[in-house]
CSV table of C-alpha atoms in Angstrom, one decimal:
chain,number,residue,atom,x,y,z
A,191,MET,CA,3.4,4.5,-4.3
A,192,LEU,CA,5.2,4.0,-0.9
A,193,ILE,CA,9.0,3.7,-0.3
A,194,PRO,CA,10.3,0.3,1.0
A,195,PHE,CA,11.5,0.1,4.6
A,196,THR,CA,15.1,-0.9,5.2
A,197,SER,CA,14.8,-3.9,7.5
A,198,ILE,CA,18.2,-5.6,7.3
A,199,GLY,CA,20.6,-2.8,6.3
A,200,LEU,CA,22.0,-1.1,3.4
A,201,VAL,CA,24.3,-4.1,2.3
A,202,ALA,CA,21.5,-6.5,2.2
A,203,ILE,CA,19.2,-4.1,0.2
A,204,PHE,CA,22.0,-3.4,-2.3
A,205,SER,CA,22.5,-7.0,-2.6
A,206,SER,CA,18.8,-7.8,-3.3
A,207,LEU,CA,18.5,-4.9,-5.7
A,208,VAL,CA,21.5,-6.2,-7.7
A,209,GLN,CA,20.2,-9.7,-7.9
A,210,ALA,CA,16.7,-8.6,-8.9
A,211,HIS,CA,18.3,-6.6,-11.8
A,212,PHE,CA,20.5,-9.2,-13.2
A,213,ILE,CA,18.9,-12.6,-12.5
A,214,ALA,CA,16.6,-13.8,-15.4
A,215,PRO,CA,12.8,-14.2,-14.4
A,216,ASP,CA,12.9,-18.0,-14.8
A,217,LYS,CA,15.8,-18.0,-12.2
A,218,LEU,CA,14.2,-15.6,-9.8
A,219,GLN,CA,11.2,-18.0,-9.8
A,220,ARG,CA,13.5,-21.0,-9.1
A,221,ARG,CA,15.1,-19.1,-6.3
A,222,ALA,CA,11.7,-18.1,-5.0
A,223,GLU,CA,10.8,-21.7,-4.4
A,224,LEU,CA,13.1,-21.4,-1.3
A,225,GLN,CA,11.4,-18.2,-0.1
A,226,LYS,CA,10.3,-18.6,3.4
A,227,CYS,CA,6.7,-17.3,3.6
A,228,SER,CA,4.4,-17.2,6.6
A,229,ASN,CA,0.6,-17.8,6.4
A,230,SER,CA,-1.1,-15.7,8.9
A,231,ASP,CA,-4.4,-14.0,9.9
A,232,SER,CA,-3.8,-10.9,11.9
A,233,LYS,CA,-6.7,-9.4,14.0
A,234,PHE,CA,-4.6,-6.9,15.8
A,235,GLN,CA,-5.9,-7.6,19.3
A,236,ASN,CA,-3.5,-5.3,21.2
A,237,SER,CA,-0.5,-6.7,19.3
A,238,LEU,CA,1.4,-6.1,16.1
A,239,ASP,CA,2.9,-9.5,16.2
A,240,GLY,CA,4.4,-10.4,12.7
A,241,TRP,CA,4.6,-6.7,11.6
A,242,ILE,CA,7.1,-4.0,11.7
A,243,LEU,CA,6.8,-0.3,11.3
A,244,GLU,CA,7.8,1.5,8.3
A,245,ARG,CA,10.7,3.8,8.8
A,246,GLY,CA,9.5,7.2,10.2
A,247,SER,CA,6.1,5.5,11.6
A,248,THR,CA,5.9,5.7,15.5
A,249,ALA,CA,3.7,4.5,18.2
A,250,ASP,CA,2.2,8.0,18.3
A,251,ASN,CA,0.3,7.3,14.9
A,252,TYR,CA,-1.6,4.0,15.8
A,253,GLU,CA,-3.7,2.6,18.5
A,254,PHE,CA,-5.7,-0.6,19.1
A,255,ALA,CA,-9.3,-0.2,18.9
A,256,PRO,CA,-11.5,-1.3,21.9
A,257,ASP,CA,-13.6,-3.7,19.9
A,258,GLY,CA,-10.4,-5.0,18.0
A,259,GLY,CA,-8.5,-3.9,15.1
A,260,LEU,CA,-5.9,-1.2,14.4
A,261,VAL,CA,-6.4,2.6,14.2
A,262,MET,CA,-4.0,4.4,11.8
A,263,LYS,CA,-3.6,8.0,12.2
A,264,ILE,CA,-2.2,11.1,10.3
A,265,THR,CA,-1.2,13.7,12.9
A,266,ALA,CA,-1.1,17.4,11.8
A,267,PRO,CA,2.2,19.1,11.2
A,268,GLU,CA,3.4,21.7,13.6
A,269,LYS,CA,3.2,24.4,11.0
A,270,HIS,CA,0.5,25.0,8.3
A,271,GLN,CA,1.4,26.7,5.0
A,272,ARG,CA,-0.6,26.6,1.8
A,273,LEU,CA,1.4,27.1,-1.4
A,274,PHE,CA,0.6,27.3,-5.1
A,275,ASP,CA,2.6,25.6,-7.8
A,276,ASN,CA,3.1,28.4,-10.5
A,277,SER,CA,4.6,26.0,-12.9
A,278,SER,CA,1.3,24.3,-13.3
A,279,ILE,CA,-1.3,25.6,-15.7
A,280,GLU,CA,-4.1,25.4,-12.9
A,281,ASN,CA,-1.8,27.0,-10.3
A,282,LEU,CA,-2.3,23.9,-8.1
A,283,PRO,CA,-2.3,24.2,-4.4
A,284,TYR,CA,-0.2,22.0,-2.0
A,285,ASN,CA,1.0,22.1,1.5
A,286,LYS,CA,4.5,23.0,2.6
A,287,TYR,CA,4.4,20.7,5.6
A,288,GLU,CA,2.9,17.3,5.5
A,289,GLY,CA,1.1,15.3,8.4
A,290,LYS,CA,2.9,12.4,9.8
A,291,GLY,CA,1.1,9.3,8.6
A,292,PHE,CA,1.5,5.6,9.5
A,293,THR,CA,2.6,2.5,7.6
A,294,PHE,CA,3.3,-1.0,8.7
A,295,ASN,CA,4.8,-4.0,6.9
A,296,ALA,CA,4.5,-7.9,7.2
A,297,THR,CA,7.9,-9.3,8.3
A,298,SER,CA,7.4,-12.3,5.9
A,299,TYR,CA,8.0,-12.1,2.2
A,300,MET,CA,5.9,-14.1,-0.3
A,301,GLN,CA,6.8,-15.2,-3.8
A,302,TYR,CA,3.3,-15.3,-5.3
A,303,GLY,CA,0.2,-15.9,-3.2
A,304,LYS,CA,-2.7,-13.9,-2.0
A,305,PHE,CA,-3.8,-11.7,0.8
A,306,SER,CA,-6.8,-9.6,1.9
A,307,ALA,CA,-7.3,-6.6,4.4
A,308,LYS,CA,-10.5,-5.7,5.9
A,309,LEU,CA,-10.4,-2.0,6.3
A,310,LYS,CA,-12.4,1.3,6.5
A,311,SER,CA,-10.4,4.2,4.7
A,312,ALA,CA,-9.9,7.8,5.8
A,313,ASN,CA,-12.6,10.2,5.0
A,314,VAL,CA,-10.5,13.5,4.3
A,315,PRO,CA,-9.7,14.6,1.1
A,316,GLY,CA,-5.9,14.5,0.6
A,317,ALA,CA,-5.5,11.4,2.8
A,318,VAL,CA,-4.5,8.1,1.1
A,319,THR,CA,-5.4,4.8,2.5
A,320,ALA,CA,-3.0,2.1,0.7
A,321,VAL,CA,-3.1,-1.7,0.6
A,322,ILE,CA,0.1,-2.9,-1.1
A,323,LEU,CA,2.3,-5.8,-2.1
A,324,ILE,CA,5.9,-4.4,-2.4
A,325,ALA,CA,9.2,-5.8,-3.2
A,326,ASP,CA,12.8,-4.6,-2.5
A,327,ASN,CA,13.5,-4.4,-6.3
A,328,GLY,CA,10.5,-1.9,-6.8
A,329,ASP,CA,7.9,-4.3,-7.9
A,330,GLU,CA,4.5,-3.2,-6.5
A,331,ILE,CA,0.7,-4.2,-6.7
A,332,ASP,CA,-1.7,-2.1,-4.9
A,333,PHE,CA,-5.0,-0.6,-4.0
A,334,GLU,CA,-5.2,3.3,-3.1
A,335,ILE,CA,-8.5,4.7,-1.7
A,336,LEU,CA,-9.3,8.3,-2.0
A,337,THR,CA,-12.0,10.4,-0.6
A,338,GLY,CA,-13.3,13.9,-1.2
A,339,GLY,CA,-16.1,14.5,-3.7
A,340,ASP,CA,-16.8,11.2,-5.2
A,341,GLN,CA,-14.7,8.5,-3.6
A,342,THR,CA,-12.1,6.8,-5.8
A,343,ILE,CA,-10.4,3.5,-5.6
A,344,THR,CA,-7.4,2.7,-7.8
A,345,SER,CA,-5.8,-0.6,-8.7
A,346,ASN,CA,-2.2,-0.4,-9.9
A,347,TYR,CA,1.0,-2.3,-10.4
A,348,PHE,CA,4.6,-1.5,-11.1
A,349,TRP,CA,7.7,-3.3,-12.6
A,350,GLY,CA,10.7,-2.3,-10.5
A,351,GLN,CA,13.2,-2.5,-13.4
A,352,LYS,CA,11.3,0.2,-15.3
A,353,ILE,CA,8.8,2.2,-13.2
A,354,VAL,CA,6.3,4.1,-15.2
A,355,TYR,CA,3.5,6.2,-13.8
A,356,GLY,CA,0.0,6.7,-15.3
A,357,VAL,CA,0.0,3.5,-17.4
A,358,ASN,CA,-1.0,0.6,-15.3
A,359,GLY,CA,-3.4,2.3,-12.9
A,360,ARG,CA,-7.2,1.7,-13.3
A,361,THR,CA,-10.0,3.3,-11.5
A,362,ILE,CA,-12.5,0.8,-10.3
A,363,ASP,CA,-16.2,1.0,-9.6
A,364,PRO,CA,-16.5,1.9,-5.9
A,365,PRO,CA,-18.8,0.0,-3.5
A,366,ALA,CA,-22.3,0.9,-2.9
A,367,LEU,CA,-21.6,2.6,0.3
A,368,PRO,CA,-18.6,4.8,0.9
A,369,ALA,CA,-15.3,3.1,1.6
A,370,CYS,CA,-14.8,5.6,4.5
A,371,ASP,CA,-18.2,4.8,6.1
A,372,GLN,CA,-17.9,0.8,6.1
A,373,PHE,CA,-15.3,-2.1,6.2
A,374,TYR,CA,-14.6,-3.7,2.9
A,375,THR,CA,-12.1,-6.5,2.3
A,376,TYR,CA,-9.6,-5.7,-0.3
A,377,GLY,CA,-7.7,-8.6,-1.7
A,378,ILE,CA,-4.8,-9.2,-4.2
A,379,ASP,CA,-4.3,-12.7,-5.7
A,380,TRP,CA,-0.9,-12.9,-7.5
A,381,SER,CA,0.4,-15.8,-9.5
A,382,PRO,CA,3.2,-16.0,-12.1
A,383,ASP,CA,0.7,-15.6,-14.8
A,384,ARG,CA,-1.8,-13.0,-13.5
A,385,ILE,CA,-3.0,-10.5,-10.8
A,386,ILE,CA,-6.6,-10.4,-9.4
A,387,TRP,CA,-7.8,-7.6,-7.5
A,388,THR,CA,-11.0,-8.3,-5.3
A,389,ILE,CA,-13.4,-6.3,-3.1
A,390,ASP,CA,-15.4,-8.5,-0.7
A,391,GLY,CA,-14.4,-11.5,-2.7
A,392,LYS,CA,-15.7,-10.2,-5.9
A,393,GLU,CA,-13.2,-10.0,-8.8
A,394,ILE,CA,-12.9,-6.4,-10.0
A,395,ARG,CA,-9.8,-6.4,-12.1
A,396,THR,CA,-7.5,-9.0,-13.8
A,397,GLU,CA,-4.3,-8.3,-15.3
A,398,THR,CA,-2.1,-11.1,-17.1
A,399,ARG,CA,1.5,-11.3,-17.5
A,400,LYS,CA,1.0,-11.5,-21.2
A,401,GLN,CA,-0.8,-8.2,-21.1
A,402,ALA,CA,2.1,-6.7,-19.3
A,403,ASN,CA,4.5,-7.5,-22.2
A,404,GLY,CA,7.1,-8.8,-19.6
A,405,ALA,CA,6.9,-5.7,-17.4
A,406,TYR,CA,5.2,-7.9,-14.7
A,407,PRO,CA,6.0,-7.9,-11.0
A,408,THR,CA,7.8,-11.0,-10.0
A,409,GLY,CA,10.1,-9.9,-6.9
A,410,ALA,CA,9.3,-11.5,-3.5
A,411,ALA,CA,7.1,-9.0,-1.9
A,412,ARG,CA,5.8,-8.2,1.6
A,413,VAL,CA,2.3,-7.0,2.5
A,414,GLN,CA,2.2,-3.2,3.4
A,415,ILE,CA,-0.8,-1.3,4.9
A,416,GLY,CA,-0.6,2.5,5.2
A,417,LEU,CA,-2.3,6.0,5.8
A,418,TRP,CA,-0.3,8.8,4.2
A,419,ASP,CA,-0.8,12.6,3.6
A,420,GLY,CA,-0.8,13.3,-0.2
A,421,SER,CA,-0.5,16.9,0.2
A,422,GLY,CA,3.2,17.8,-0.1
A,423,VAL,CA,3.4,17.9,-4.0
A,424,SER,CA,1.0,19.7,-6.2
A,425,GLY,CA,0.3,16.9,-8.6
A,426,THR,CA,-0.1,14.3,-5.9
A,427,ALA,CA,-2.3,16.7,-3.9
A,428,GLN,CA,-4.5,17.1,-7.0
A,429,TRP,CA,-4.7,13.3,-7.5
A,430,ALA,CA,-5.4,12.6,-3.8
A,431,ARG,CA,-8.3,15.2,-3.8
A,432,GLY,CA,-6.3,17.6,-1.5
A,433,PRO,CA,-4.4,19.2,-0.1
A,434,ILE,CA,-5.5,18.5,3.4
A,435,ASN,CA,-7.0,21.6,5.0
A,436,TRP,CA,-5.5,21.4,8.6
A,437,ASP,CA,-7.0,24.8,9.7
A,438,GLU,CA,-10.5,23.7,8.8
A,439,ARG,CA,-9.8,20.4,10.9
A,440,LYS,CA,-8.4,22.1,13.7
A,441,ASN,CA,-5.5,19.8,13.8
A,442,GLU,CA,-7.7,16.7,14.5
A,443,ASP,CA,-6.3,13.4,13.6
A,444,ILE,CA,-7.2,11.7,10.4
A,445,ARG,CA,-8.0,7.9,10.9
A,446,ALA,CA,-8.4,4.8,9.0
A,447,TYR,CA,-9.2,1.4,10.4
A,448,VAL,CA,-7.8,-2.1,9.9
A,449,LYS,CA,-9.7,-5.2,11.3
A,450,ASP,CA,-8.2,-8.2,9.8
A,451,VAL,CA,-5.3,-9.0,7.3
A,452,THR,CA,-4.9,-12.6,6.1
A,453,ILE,CA,-1.8,-13.8,4.1
A,454,GLU,CA,-1.8,-17.0,2.2
A,455,CYS,CA,1.5,-18.0,0.5
A,456,SER,CA,1.5,-20.1,-2.6
A,457,PRO,CA,2.9,-23.6,-1.7
A,458,LYS,CA,4.2,-24.0,-5.2
A,459,THR,CA,6.7,-21.1,-4.9
A,460,ASN,CA,7.3,-20.5,-1.1
A,461,LYS,CA,8.5,-22.6,1.8
A,462,VAL,CA,5.4,-22.1,3.7
A,463,THR,CA,5.1,-21.7,7.5
A,464,LYS,CA,2.3,-20.7,9.8
A,465,LYS,CA,2.6,-18.1,12.5
């Protein structure tokens, strides 16, 4: 789960959080009918037009591939120190210093719709490649791709008014070829009634609002793509198959690749424009 960026200042974020907390879901949906949302198809041909970097991400951590698309990078920390969590039964390892990752966000929000991202994940245990819809009120729908041993692809969602961990996540059957060796298209189709996760157009999970018992993401959300180091907390490092062994890598960058991101806003609940 990634932390939302602050794009319009603390006052605006505080205002959106207050509204999301106190406005009833039906009123949220009526308000969202005025949500300005841009349909787009980003190929990343030497441009990040329509996207903004997450706070803390810099130009050092991405580049454009010669054949098109975007290369996301985790760069090594200046210092390496492996620690062990004595409070855990397994004495879990983690890194005191994390590598610097890269995350970028669509500048347009959507109130329901669908998007897809064609990407090739990182191939290093401890690195997490993430494809996300995230709202300022904490609502989130995502894919997270892990490597190391058997690859793991997880689908998850969170309801921002009461975030719980370890409940809504599902491990899905991975594609035939490793996600770090081949490009796959990861899609999320989000409506007021259900969420559908797809890989290469094939439905791999559906979750309905009824199944969520009201704890269902409804906040206007933006698309977010990222590559981050999961090594800094023992439990997260274990989940991410890490921590990253930077000494073994000799400080070599960790990379994931994005070729195409398509965003399609629902015309029923958005004021749709095209970039």
